[in-house]
PDB file of C-alpha atoms and ligand atoms in Angstrom:
ATOM      1  CA  MET W 161      90.210  66.236  53.663  1.00 43.00           C
ATOM      2  CA  SER W 162      90.249  63.580  51.023  1.00 51.00           C
ATOM      3  CA  THR W 163      93.152  61.127  50.628  1.00 63.00           C
ATOM      4  CA  VAL W 164      93.343  62.159  46.953  1.00 76.00           C
ATOM      5  CA  ASP W 165      96.312  64.545  46.422  1.00 91.00           C
ATOM      6  CA  ILE W 166      94.870  67.645  44.725  1.00 96.00           C
ATOM      7  CA  ALA W 167      98.279  69.115  43.919  1.00 96.00           C
ATOM      8  CA  GLN W 168      99.256  65.892  42.117  1.00 96.00           C
ATOM      9  CA  LEU W 169      95.993  65.794  40.180  1.00 97.00           C
ATOM     10  CA  ASN W 170      96.557  69.388  39.085  1.00 97.00           C
ATOM     11  CA  THR W 171     100.163  68.564  38.167  1.00 97.00           C
ATOM     12  CA  ARG W 172      99.122  65.709  35.892  1.00 97.00           C
ATOM     13  CA  PHE W 173      95.827  66.968  34.444  1.00 98.00           C
ATOM     14  CA  SER W 174      94.980  70.625  35.022  1.00 98.00           C
ATOM     15  CA  VAL W 175      94.605  72.831  32.020  1.00 98.00           C
ATOM     16  CA  ALA W 176      95.112  76.561  32.560  1.00 96.00           C
ATOM     17  CA  GLY W 177      91.831  78.391  32.444  1.00 95.00           C
ATOM     18  CA  GLN W 178      89.737  75.132  31.534  1.00 97.00           C
ATOM     19  CA  VAL W 179      90.252  72.396  34.026  1.00 98.00           C
ATOM     20  CA  GLN W 180      91.424  72.505  37.713  1.00 98.00           C
ATOM     21  CA  PHE W 181      91.001  70.165  40.742  1.00 98.00           C
ATOM     22  CA  VAL W 182      90.082  71.532  44.094  1.00 98.00           C
ATOM     23  CA  ASP W 183      88.815  70.296  47.409  1.00 96.00           C
ATOM     24  CA  GLY W 184      85.134  70.494  47.196  1.00 95.00           C
ATOM     25  CA  PRO W 185      82.314  70.355  49.847  1.00 95.00           C
ATOM     26  CA  GLY W 186      83.136  67.912  52.574  1.00 94.00           C
ATOM     27  CA  GLY W 187      86.739  67.931  51.479  1.00 93.00           C
ATOM     28  CA  LEU W 188      86.045  65.710  48.606  1.00 94.00           C
ATOM     29  CA  PRO W 189      88.098  66.247  45.349  1.00 97.00           C
ATOM     30  CA  VAL W 190      86.156  67.896  42.529  1.00 98.00           C
ATOM     31  CA  VAL W 191      87.186  68.857  39.003  1.00 98.00           C
ATOM     32  CA  GLN W 192      85.998  72.301  37.771  1.00 98.00           C
ATOM     33  CA  ILE W 193      85.538  72.646  33.980  1.00 98.00           C
ATOM     34  CA  THR W 194      85.144  76.088  32.346  1.00 98.00           C
ATOM     35  CA  ASN W 195      84.985  76.877  28.657  1.00 97.00           C
ATOM     36  CA  GLN W 196      83.326  79.390  26.433  1.00 97.00           C
ATOM     37  CA  TYR W 197      80.126  77.373  26.310  1.00 98.00           C
ATOM     38  CA  ALA W 198      79.641  76.086  29.821  1.00 98.00           C
ATOM     39  CA  THR W 199      80.929  75.330  33.296  1.00 98.00           C
ATOM     40  CA  ALA W 200      80.610  71.982  35.032  1.00 98.00           C
ATOM     41  CA  THR W 201      81.724  70.276  38.207  1.00 98.00           C
ATOM     42  CA  ILE W 202      82.420  66.615  38.720  1.00 98.00           C
ATOM     43  CA  ALA W 203      83.084  64.966  42.158  1.00 98.00           C
ATOM     44  CA  LEU W 204      85.696  62.186  41.943  1.00 98.00           C
ATOM     45  CA  HIS W 205      83.647  60.584  44.617  1.00 97.00           C
ATOM     46  CA  GLY W 206      81.131  58.627  42.492  1.00 98.00           C
ATOM     47  CA  ALA W 207      82.377  60.381  39.383  1.00 98.00           C
ATOM     48  CA  GLN W 208      79.350  62.338  39.886  1.00 98.00           C
ATOM     49  CA  VAL W 209      78.583  65.370  37.732  1.00 98.00           C
ATOM     50  CA  THR W 210      77.058  67.987  40.308  1.00 98.00           C
ATOM     51  CA  THR W 211      76.709  71.052  38.136  1.00 98.00           C
ATOM     52  CA  TYR W 212      76.276  71.841  34.455  1.00 98.00           C
ATOM     53  CA  GLN W 213      75.586  75.455  33.477  1.00 98.00           C
ATOM     54  CA  PRO W 214      75.580  76.612  29.866  1.00 98.00           C
ATOM     55  CA  THR W 215      76.987  80.153  29.502  1.00 97.00           C
ATOM     56  CA  GLY W 216      74.188  82.700  30.165  1.00 96.00           C
ATOM     57  CA  GLN W 217      71.791  79.980  31.288  1.00 96.00           C
ATOM     58  CA  GLU W 218      70.324  78.863  34.690  1.00 97.00           C
ATOM     59  CA  PRO W 219      71.787  75.671  36.145  1.00 98.00           C
ATOM     60  CA  VAL W 220      70.551  72.541  34.354  1.00 98.00           C
ATOM     61  CA  LEU W 221      71.230  70.093  37.251  1.00 99.00           C
ATOM     62  CA  PHE W 222      69.608  70.071  40.685  1.00 98.00           C
ATOM     63  CA  VAL W 223      71.660  69.540  43.869  1.00 98.00           C
ATOM     64  CA  SER W 224      70.054  69.553  47.185  1.00 98.00           C
ATOM     65  CA  LYS W 225      71.103  72.372  49.682  1.00 97.00           C
ATOM     66  CA  GLN W 226      71.197  69.479  52.219  1.00 97.00           C
ATOM     67  CA  ALA W 227      73.228  67.132  50.045  1.00 98.00           C
ATOM     68  CA  MET W 228      75.861  65.208  52.051  1.00 97.00           C
ATOM     69  CA  TYR W 229      79.418  65.028  50.843  1.00 96.00           C
ATOM     70  CA  GLN W 230      80.962  62.099  52.558  1.00 93.00           C
ATOM     71  CA  VAL W 231      82.711  58.838  51.644  1.00 88.00           C
ATOM     72  CA  GLY W 232      80.035  56.082  51.520  1.00 91.00           C
ATOM     73  CA  LYS W 233      77.174  58.393  50.858  1.00 94.00           C
ATOM     74  CA  ALA W 234      75.704  59.262  47.395  1.00 97.00           C
ATOM     75  CA  ILE W 235      75.351  63.142  46.700  1.00 98.00           C
ATOM     76  CA  ARG W 236      71.693  64.196  46.448  1.00 98.00           C
ATOM     77  CA  GLY W 237      71.557  65.549  43.109  1.00 98.00           C
ATOM     78  CA  GLY W 238      73.485  66.005  39.754  1.00 98.00           C
ATOM     79  CA  ILE W 239      73.992  62.633  37.814  1.00 99.00           C
ATOM     80  CA  PRO W 240      74.611  59.793  40.235  1.00 98.00           C
ATOM     81  CA  ILE W 241      75.645  56.494  38.623  1.00 98.00           C
ATOM     82  CA  SER W 242      73.758  53.394  39.311  1.00 98.00           C
ATOM     83  CA  PHE W 243      75.887  50.364  38.640  1.00 98.00           C
ATOM     84  CA  PRO W 244      76.054  47.366  38.557  1.00 98.00           C
ATOM     85  CA  TRP W 245      72.346  47.278  39.614  1.00 98.00           C
ATOM     86  CA  PHE W 246      69.682  49.879  39.628  1.00 98.00           C
ATOM     87  CA  ALA W 247      67.658  50.318  42.947  1.00 97.00           C
ATOM     88  CA  LYS W 248      68.054  46.854  44.422  1.00 96.00           C
ATOM     89  CA  GLU W 249      67.198  44.871  41.420  1.00 95.00           C
ATOM     90  CA  GLY W 250      68.467  41.264  41.467  1.00 92.00           C
ATOM     91  CA  VAL W 251      70.462  41.772  44.708  1.00 93.00           C
ATOM     92  CA  GLU W 252      69.999  40.957  48.444  1.00 94.00           C
ATOM     93  CA  GLN W 253      68.273  43.664  50.477  1.00 92.00           C
ATOM     94  CA  ASP W 254      71.372  44.327  52.435  1.00 93.00           C
ATOM     95  CA  LYS W 255      73.263  45.576  49.385  1.00 94.00           C
ATOM     96  CA  PRO W 256      73.555  49.292  48.795  1.00 95.00           C
ATOM     97  CA  MET W 257      70.814  51.185  46.865  1.00 97.00           C
ATOM     98  CA  HIS W 258      71.757  51.671  43.288  1.00 98.00           C
ATOM     99  CA  GLY W 259      74.941  49.674  43.215  1.00 98.00           C
ATOM    100  CA  PHE W 260      78.357  50.992  44.560  1.00 97.00           C
ATOM    101  CA  ALA W 261      79.755  53.016  41.644  1.00 98.00           C
ATOM    102  CA  ARG W 262      78.232  56.225  43.136  1.00 98.00           C
ATOM    103  CA  VAL W 263      79.919  55.852  46.642  1.00 97.00           C
ATOM    104  CA  ARG W 264      83.358  54.936  45.551  1.00 96.00           C
ATOM    105  CA  MET W 265      86.373  57.204  44.584  1.00 96.00           C
ATOM    106  CA  TRP W 266      87.048  57.150  40.806  1.00 98.00           C
ATOM    107  CA  HIS W 267      90.378  57.879  39.214  1.00 97.00           C
ATOM    108  CA  VAL W 268      91.280  60.417  36.475  1.00 98.00           C
ATOM    109  CA  VAL W 269      92.451  58.664  33.318  1.00 98.00           C
ATOM    110  CA  GLN W 270      92.883  61.730  30.992  1.00 98.00           C
ATOM    111  CA  VAL W 271      91.680  65.071  30.232  1.00 98.00           C
ATOM    112  CA  THR W 272      91.076  66.505  26.754  1.00 98.00           C
ATOM    113  CA  PRO W 273      90.708  70.321  26.516  1.00 97.00           C
ATOM    114  CA  GLY W 274      89.177  71.841  23.405  1.00 92.00           C
ATOM    115  CA  ALA W 275      87.894  75.062  22.078  1.00 89.00           C
ATOM    116  CA  ASP W 276      84.266  73.820  22.034  1.00 94.00           C
ATOM    117  CA  THR W 277      84.236  70.744  24.363  1.00 98.00           C
ATOM    118  CA  THR W 278      86.219  69.756  27.366  1.00 98.00           C
ATOM    119  CA  THR W 279      86.423  66.071  27.942  1.00 98.00           C
ATOM    120  CA  ILE W 280      87.532  64.019  31.035  1.00 98.00           C
ATOM    121  CA  GLU W 281      87.725  60.287  31.422  1.00 98.00           C
ATOM    122  CA  LEU W 282      87.351  58.653  34.866  1.00 98.00           C
ATOM    123  CA  GLU W 283      87.669  54.945  35.815  1.00 98.00           C
ATOM    124  CA  LEU W 284      86.470  52.925  38.857  1.00 98.00           C
ATOM    125  CA  ARG W 285      88.878  50.335  39.709  1.00 96.00           C
ATOM    126  CA  TYR W 286      87.731  46.803  40.767  1.00 96.00           C
ATOM    127  CA  ASP W 287      89.434  46.645  44.105  1.00 94.00           C
ATOM    128  CA  GLY W 288      88.945  47.068  47.801  1.00 92.00           C
ATOM    129  CA  ASP W 289      85.682  45.404  49.033  1.00 92.00           C
ATOM    130  CA  LEU W 290      84.136  45.405  45.622  1.00 93.00           C
ATOM    131  CA  PRO W 291      84.690  41.721  45.094  1.00 93.00           C
ATOM    132  CA  LYS W 292      82.690  40.943  48.183  1.00 93.00           C
ATOM    133  CA  LEU W 293      79.852  43.049  46.698  1.00 94.00           C
ATOM    134  CA  TRP W 294      80.103  41.914  43.140  1.00 96.00           C
ATOM    135  CA  SER W 295      82.065  38.702  42.197  1.00 95.00           C
ATOM    136  CA  ALA W 296      82.385  39.464  38.469  1.00 97.00           C
ATOM    137  CA  PRO W 297      85.487  41.521  37.662  1.00 97.00           C
ATOM    138  CA  PHE W 298      84.745  44.559  35.502  1.00 98.00           C
ATOM    139  CA  GLU W 299      86.262  47.718  33.968  1.00 98.00           C
ATOM    140  CA  LEU W 300      84.041  50.774  34.283  1.00 98.00           C
ATOM    141  CA  ASN W 301      84.813  54.076  32.615  1.00 98.00           C
ATOM    142  CA  LEU W 302      82.905  57.349  32.427  1.00 99.00           C
ATOM    143  CA  THR W 303      83.704  59.977  29.841  1.00 98.00           C
ATOM    144  CA  VAL W 304      82.124  63.482  30.502  1.00 98.00           C
ATOM    145  CA  SER W 305      82.118  66.000  27.597  1.00 98.00           C
ATOM    146  CA  VAL W 306      81.149  69.625  28.606  1.00 98.00           C
ATOM    147  CA  GLY W 307      80.314  72.268  26.010  1.00 98.00           C
ATOM    148  CA  ARG W 308      77.022  73.409  24.268  1.00 98.00           C
ATOM    149  CA  GLU W 309      75.733  70.008  25.309  1.00 98.00           C
ATOM    150  CA  LEU W 310      76.611  67.751  28.339  1.00 98.00           C
ATOM    151  CA  ARG W 311      77.302  64.162  27.221  1.00 98.00           C
ATOM    152  CA  LEU W 312      78.072  61.205  29.566  1.00 99.00           C
ATOM    153  CA  ASP W 313      79.233  57.858  28.256  1.00 99.00           C
ATOM    154  CA  LEU W 314      79.370  55.064  30.817  1.00 98.00           C
ATOM    155  CA  THR W 315      81.187  52.035  29.473  1.00 98.00           C
ATOM    156  CA  ALA W 316      81.244  48.729  31.337  1.00 98.00           C
ATOM    157  CA  ARG W 317      83.453  45.747  30.265  1.00 98.00           C
ATOM    158  CA  ASN W 318      82.886  42.331  31.723  1.00 98.00           C
ATOM    159  CA  THR W 319      86.532  41.169  32.390  1.00 97.00           C
ATOM    160  CA  SER W 320      85.216  38.063  34.296  1.00 96.00           C
ATOM    161  CA  GLY W 321      85.136  34.555  32.829  1.00 95.00           C
ATOM    162  CA  GLN W 322      81.385  34.344  33.011  1.00 96.00           C
ATOM    163  CA  ALA W 323      78.450  36.108  31.559  1.00 97.00           C
ATOM    164  CA  VAL W 324      76.655  38.640  33.790  1.00 97.00           C
ATOM    165  CA  SER W 325      73.552  40.735  33.609  1.00 97.00           C
ATOM    166  CA  ILE W 326      73.538  44.382  34.944  1.00 97.00           C
ATOM    167  CA  THR W 327      71.070  47.113  35.211  1.00 98.00           C
ATOM    168  CA  ASP W 328      72.433  50.679  35.366  1.00 98.00           C
ATOM    169  CA  ALA W 329      71.381  54.381  35.288  1.00 98.00           C
ATOM    170  CA  LEU W 330      72.634  57.921  34.725  1.00 98.00           C
ATOM    171  CA  HIS W 331      70.228  59.030  37.447  1.00 98.00           C
ATOM    172  CA  THR W 332      69.996  62.722  36.394  1.00 99.00           C
ATOM    173  CA  TYR W 333      68.384  65.258  38.606  1.00 99.00           C
ATOM    174  CA  PHE W 334      67.217  68.307  36.606  1.00 99.00           C
ATOM    175  CA  PHE W 335      66.704  71.749  37.944  1.00 98.00           C
ATOM    176  CA  VAL W 336      63.223  73.185  37.172  1.00 98.00           C
ATOM    177  CA  GLY W 337      61.557  76.533  37.989  1.00 98.00           C
ATOM    178  CA  ASP W 338      58.329  74.958  39.417  1.00 98.00           C
ATOM    179  CA  ILE W 339      57.375  71.274  39.111  1.00 98.00           C
ATOM    180  CA  ALA W 340      53.759  72.355  38.815  1.00 98.00           C
ATOM    181  CA  LYS W 341      54.642  74.038  35.528  1.00 98.00           C
ATOM    182  CA  VAL W 342      56.572  71.259  33.949  1.00 98.00           C
ATOM    183  CA  ALA W 343      55.575  68.662  31.291  1.00 98.00           C
ATOM    184  CA  ILE W 344      57.670  65.840  30.133  1.00 98.00           C
ATOM    185  CA  HIS W 345      57.313  64.824  26.462  1.00 98.00           C
ATOM    186  CA  GLY W 346      58.587  61.865  24.490  1.00 98.00           C
ATOM    187  CA  LEU W 347      56.959  58.948  26.315  1.00 98.00           C
ATOM    188  CA  ASP W 348      53.324  59.165  25.127  1.00 98.00           C
ATOM    189  CA  GLY W 349      52.025  55.649  24.451  1.00 98.00           C
ATOM    190  CA  THR W 350      54.934  54.053  26.399  1.00 98.00           C
ATOM    191  CA  ARG W 351      54.514  51.255  28.878  1.00 98.00           C
ATOM    192  CA  TYR W 352      55.541  51.802  32.365  1.00 98.00           C
ATOM    193  CA  SER W 353      55.839  50.202  35.813  1.00 97.00           C
ATOM    194  CA  ASP W 354      54.319  52.455  38.286  1.00 98.00           C
ATOM    195  CA  LYS W 355      56.347  51.864  41.490  1.00 96.00           C
ATOM    196  CA  LEU W 356      53.737  53.477  43.809  1.00 97.00           C
ATOM    197  CA  ASP W 357      50.947  50.777  43.151  1.00 97.00           C
ATOM    198  CA  GLY W 358      52.988  48.160  41.333  1.00 97.00           C
ATOM    199  CA  GLN W 359      50.749  48.464  38.224  1.00 98.00           C
ATOM    200  CA  GLU W 360      51.768  48.272  34.510  1.00 98.00           C
ATOM    201  CA  LYS W 361      50.295  51.275  32.672  1.00 98.00           C
ATOM    202  CA  ILE W 362      50.430  53.171  29.436  1.00 98.00           C
ATOM    203  CA  GLN W 363      51.521  56.748  29.361  1.00 98.00           C
ATOM    204  CA  GLU W 364      48.886  59.060  27.861  1.00 98.00           C
ATOM    205  CA  GLY W 365      50.223  62.320  26.600  1.00 98.00           C
ATOM    206  CA  PRO W 366      53.008  64.321  28.381  1.00 98.00           C
ATOM    207  CA  ILE W 367      53.915  63.542  31.898  1.00 98.00           C
ATOM    208  CA  THR W 368      52.865  66.117  34.565  1.00 98.00           C
ATOM    209  CA  ILE W 369      53.846  65.810  38.153  1.00 98.00           C
ATOM    210  CA  ALA W 370      51.338  66.697  40.933  1.00 98.00           C
ATOM    211  CA  ARG W 371      52.219  64.073  43.456  1.00 98.00           C
ATOM    212  CA  ARG W 372      54.962  61.535  44.297  1.00 98.00           C
ATOM    213  CA  THR W 373      55.997  59.999  40.920  1.00 98.00           C
ATOM    214  CA  ASP W 374      58.197  56.868  40.477  1.00 98.00           C
ATOM    215  CA  ARG W 375      57.885  55.262  37.149  1.00 98.00           C
ATOM    216  CA  ILE W 376      60.087  52.807  34.946  1.00 98.00           C
ATOM    217  CA  TYR W 377      59.155  53.419  31.195  1.00 98.00           C
ATOM    218  CA  HIS W 378      60.132  50.178  29.449  1.00 97.00           C
ATOM    219  CA  ASP W 379      61.533  49.429  25.972  1.00 97.00           C
ATOM    220  CA  THR W 380      61.954  52.995  25.018  1.00 98.00           C
ATOM    221  CA  ILE W 381      64.838  54.702  23.075  1.00 98.00           C
ATOM    222  CA  ALA W 382      62.987  58.001  22.925  1.00 98.00           C
ATOM    223  CA  THR W 383      64.440  61.408  23.515  1.00 98.00           C
ATOM    224  CA  CYS W 384      62.631  63.119  26.242  1.00 98.00           C
ATOM    225  CA  VAL W 385      62.116  66.849  26.478  1.00 98.00           C
ATOM    226  CA  ILE W 386      61.429  68.547  29.840  1.00 98.00           C
ATOM    227  CA  GLU W 387      59.259  71.760  29.091  1.00 98.00           C
ATOM    228  CA  ASP W 388      59.724  74.252  31.849  1.00 98.00           C
ATOM    229  CA  THR W 389      57.419  77.156  31.464  1.00 98.00           C
ATOM    230  CA  ALA W 390      58.602  78.861  34.652  1.00 98.00           C
ATOM    231  CA  LEU W 391      62.136  79.098  33.317  1.00 98.00           C
ATOM    232  CA  LYS W 392      61.001  79.404  29.687  1.00 98.00           C
ATOM    233  CA  ARG W 393      63.222  76.630  28.564  1.00 98.00           C
ATOM    234  CA  ARG W 394      63.271  72.941  27.246  1.00 98.00           C
ATOM    235  CA  ILE W 395      65.758  70.606  28.495  1.00 98.00           C
ATOM    236  CA  VAL W 396      66.415  67.850  25.797  1.00 98.00           C
ATOM    237  CA  VAL W 397      67.444  64.472  27.135  1.00 99.00           C
ATOM    238  CA  ALA W 398      68.726  62.218  24.361  1.00 98.00           C
ATOM    239  CA  LYS W 399      70.097  58.783  25.092  1.00 98.00           C
ATOM    240  CA  GLU W 400      71.968  55.835  23.558  1.00 98.00           C
ATOM    241  CA  GLY W 401      72.431  52.210  24.879  1.00 98.00           C
ATOM    242  CA  SER W 402      69.427  52.621  27.057  1.00 98.00           C
ATOM    243  CA  ARG W 403      66.093  50.781  26.865  1.00 98.00           C
ATOM    244  CA  SER W 404      64.335  52.331  30.003  1.00 98.00           C
ATOM    245  CA  THR W 405      63.745  55.859  31.176  1.00 98.00           C
ATOM    246  CA  VAL W 406      62.866  56.520  34.805  1.00 98.00           C
ATOM    247  CA  VAL W 407      60.817  59.487  35.920  1.00 98.00           C
ATOM    248  CA  TRP W 408      60.958  60.344  39.669  1.00 98.00           C
ATOM    249  CA  ASN W 409      59.802  63.168  41.871  1.00 98.00           C
ATOM    250  CA  PRO W 410      59.679  62.289  45.666  1.00 98.00           C
ATOM    251  CA  TRP W 411      57.033  65.042  46.392  1.00 98.00           C
ATOM    252  CA  VAL W 412      56.820  66.330  49.906  1.00 96.00           C
ATOM    253  CA  GLU W 413      55.696  62.987  51.326  1.00 95.00           C
ATOM    254  CA  ASN W 414      58.998  61.416  50.439  1.00 96.00           C
ATOM    255  CA  ALA W 415      61.319  64.442  50.508  1.00 96.00           C
ATOM    256  CA  ARG W 416      60.417  64.893  54.124  1.00 96.00           C
ATOM    257  CA  ASN W 417      61.986  61.278  54.819  1.00 96.00           C
ATOM    258  CA  LEU W 418      65.236  62.185  53.041  1.00 97.00           C
ATOM    259  CA  ALA W 419      67.799  63.684  55.488  1.00 97.00           C
ATOM    260  CA  ASP W 420      69.632  65.062  52.445  1.00 98.00           C
ATOM    261  CA  MET W 421      66.851  67.018  50.723  1.00 98.00           C
ATOM    262  CA  ALA W 422      64.762  69.859  52.196  1.00 98.00           C
ATOM    263  CA  ASP W 423      61.021  69.302  52.362  1.00 97.00           C
ATOM    264  CA  ASP W 424      60.195  71.886  49.646  1.00 97.00           C
ATOM    265  CA  GLU W 425      62.963  71.112  47.221  1.00 98.00           C
ATOM    266  CA  TYR W 426      60.841  68.597  45.357  1.00 98.00           C
ATOM    267  CA  GLN W 427      59.393  71.713  43.646  1.00 98.00           C
ATOM    268  CA  GLN W 428      62.591  72.501  41.909  1.00 98.00           C
ATOM    269  CA  MET W 429      63.557  69.183  40.631  1.00 98.00           C
ATOM    270  CA  VAL W 430      62.608  66.069  38.511  1.00 99.00           C
ATOM    271  CA  CYS W 431      64.658  63.077  37.645  1.00 98.00           C
ATOM    272  CA  VAL W 432      64.477  61.924  33.975  1.00 99.00           C
ATOM    273  CA  GLU W 433      66.983  58.950  34.268  1.00 98.00           C
ATOM    274  CA  THR W 434      68.774  57.259  31.289  1.00 98.00           C
ATOM    275  CA  THR W 435      68.701  53.578  32.435  1.00 98.00           C
ATOM    276  CA  ASN W 436      68.479  50.028  31.715  1.00 98.00           C
ATOM    277  CA  ALA W 437      66.209  48.786  34.579  1.00 96.00           C
ATOM    278  CA  GLY W 438      63.515  46.347  35.264  1.00 87.00           C
ATOM    279  CA  PHE W 439      62.922  44.104  32.223  1.00 86.00           C
ATOM    280  CA  ASP W 440      65.575  45.896  30.290  1.00 94.00           C
ATOM    281  CA  SER W 441      68.768  44.501  31.889  1.00 96.00           C
ATOM    282  CA  VAL W 442      71.935  44.346  30.012  1.00 98.00           C
ATOM    283  CA  TYR W 443      73.526  40.957  29.152  1.00 97.00           C
ATOM    284  CA  LEU W 444      77.368  41.050  29.074  1.00 97.00           C
ATOM    285  CA  PRO W 445      79.108  37.871  27.763  1.00 98.00           C
ATOM    286  CA  PRO W 446      82.727  37.348  28.890  1.00 97.00           C
ATOM    287  CA  GLY W 447      84.690  40.169  27.541  1.00 97.00           C
ATOM    288  CA  GLY W 448      81.528  42.028  26.426  1.00 98.00           C
ATOM    289  CA  THR W 449      81.108  45.784  26.736  1.00 98.00           C
ATOM    290  CA  HIS W 450      78.065  48.107  26.986  1.00 98.00           C
ATOM    291  CA  THR W 451      77.907  51.949  26.848  1.00 98.00           C
ATOM    292  CA  LEU W 452      75.228  54.028  28.487  1.00 98.00           C
ATOM    293  CA  THR W 453      74.950  57.503  27.123  1.00 99.00           C
ATOM    294  CA  THR W 454      73.014  60.593  28.001  1.00 98.00           C
ATOM    295  CA  ILE W 455      73.138  63.773  25.974  1.00 99.00           C
ATOM    296  CA  ILE W 456      71.700  66.922  27.514  1.00 98.00           C
ATOM    297  CA  HIS W 457      71.097  70.375  26.031  1.00 98.00           C
ATOM    298  CA  VAL W 458      68.866  73.319  26.671  1.00 98.00           C
ATOM    299  CA  GLU W 459      66.694  75.262  24.243  1.00 98.00           C
ATOM    300  CA  PRO W 460      64.632  78.431  24.767  1.00 97.00           C
ATOM    301  CA  LEU W 461      60.890  77.946  24.970  1.00 95.00           C
ATOM    302  CA  SER W 462      59.904  80.197  22.089  1.00 81.00           C
TER     303      SER W 462
HETATM  304  O1  TA6 V 141      65.129  56.269  40.303  1.00 96.23           O
HETATM  305  C1  TA6 V 141      64.181  56.332  41.342  1.00 96.23           C
HETATM  306  C2  TA6 V 141      64.563  55.839  42.508  1.00 96.23           C
HETATM  307  O2  TA6 V 141      64.697  54.408  42.361  1.00 96.23           O
HETATM  308  C3  TA6 V 141      63.475  56.064  43.561  1.00 96.23           C
HETATM  309  O3  TA6 V 141      62.643  54.888  43.852  1.00 96.23           O
HETATM  310  C4  TA6 V 141      64.259  56.650  44.754  1.00 96.23           C
HETATM  311  O4  TA6 V 141      64.681  55.590  45.647  1.00 96.23           O
HETATM  312  C5  TA6 V 141      65.446  57.352  44.049  1.00 96.23           C
HETATM  313  O5  TA6 V 141      65.750  56.392  43.086  1.00 96.23           O
HETATM  314  C6  TA6 V 141      66.538  57.668  44.890  1.00 96.23           C
HETATM  315  O6  TA6 V 141      67.208  56.718  45.413  1.00 96.23           O
HETATM  316  P1  TA6 V 141      68.326  57.061  46.513  1.00 96.23           P
HETATM  317  O7  TA6 V 141      68.959  55.675  46.826  1.00 96.23           O
HETATM  318  O8  TA6 V 141      69.362  57.986  45.822  1.00 96.23           O
HETATM  319  O9  TA6 V 141      67.675  57.893  47.595  1.00 96.23           O
END
């Protein structure tokens, strides 16, 4: 059972037929959003969108059947938030992977129902042990808009007296019918760091996945399109405030080392992550703000 009072959340923020708070897996509080165009679920733990399903469509996001829902652990799937660092960039190796935002409880700021779009704003408070992990105070807000498209806006404000550099990600896990029948368009000709061999390379044509893949595409603002011939659909991933795109699939060799992912689940997922990673860090002067945005929608593969 979480320490969050579900009844109080519903009293303050629920909207009949559109927004309700429940105890989710592992007793973690989640908000369930339903409107005429889609449903979505967001865990307050990590402000992590775990499901997004347009009406009449297959789920758009992947969540592992073995995902763990516990305080301090990231949920394997959906859209984890990497903040204020991506992977372990620029921090000591004993710091948590992908920062701390995805393993902290967020608070609800406001809910805005609507006929076409339902929006919820969440905040991560700079308290508890965070100052020990990151000495520069900040404000961090996530706005999630659910409708014909799914839009996430992650806004960081540097409220410290000194400039800081951050790297960040909306680390989206997409559900696909068969990874062998997927092509990712939009990054042709783009330079990338291949994390498997440490080499810098140039993407030639669409990305296809036939083995473990872990790449940071640099200096790109491109919209990516995941073409899934098994599910006969395209997932369009647009972005703002992002200079890098990460493409990751653990393949079986890495999946078997992940306790929160079944060995064969690599076949039904691919991460196309809206990020600022590697060379593309974000400089925040005192009082400065930055917003990282991903906008996702699905089209039929005509
Ligand atoms: O975004 C790709 C990546 O950095 C991979 O190297 C892999 O570590 C993945 O993130 C998942 O990281 P996690 O800490 O969630 O297991």
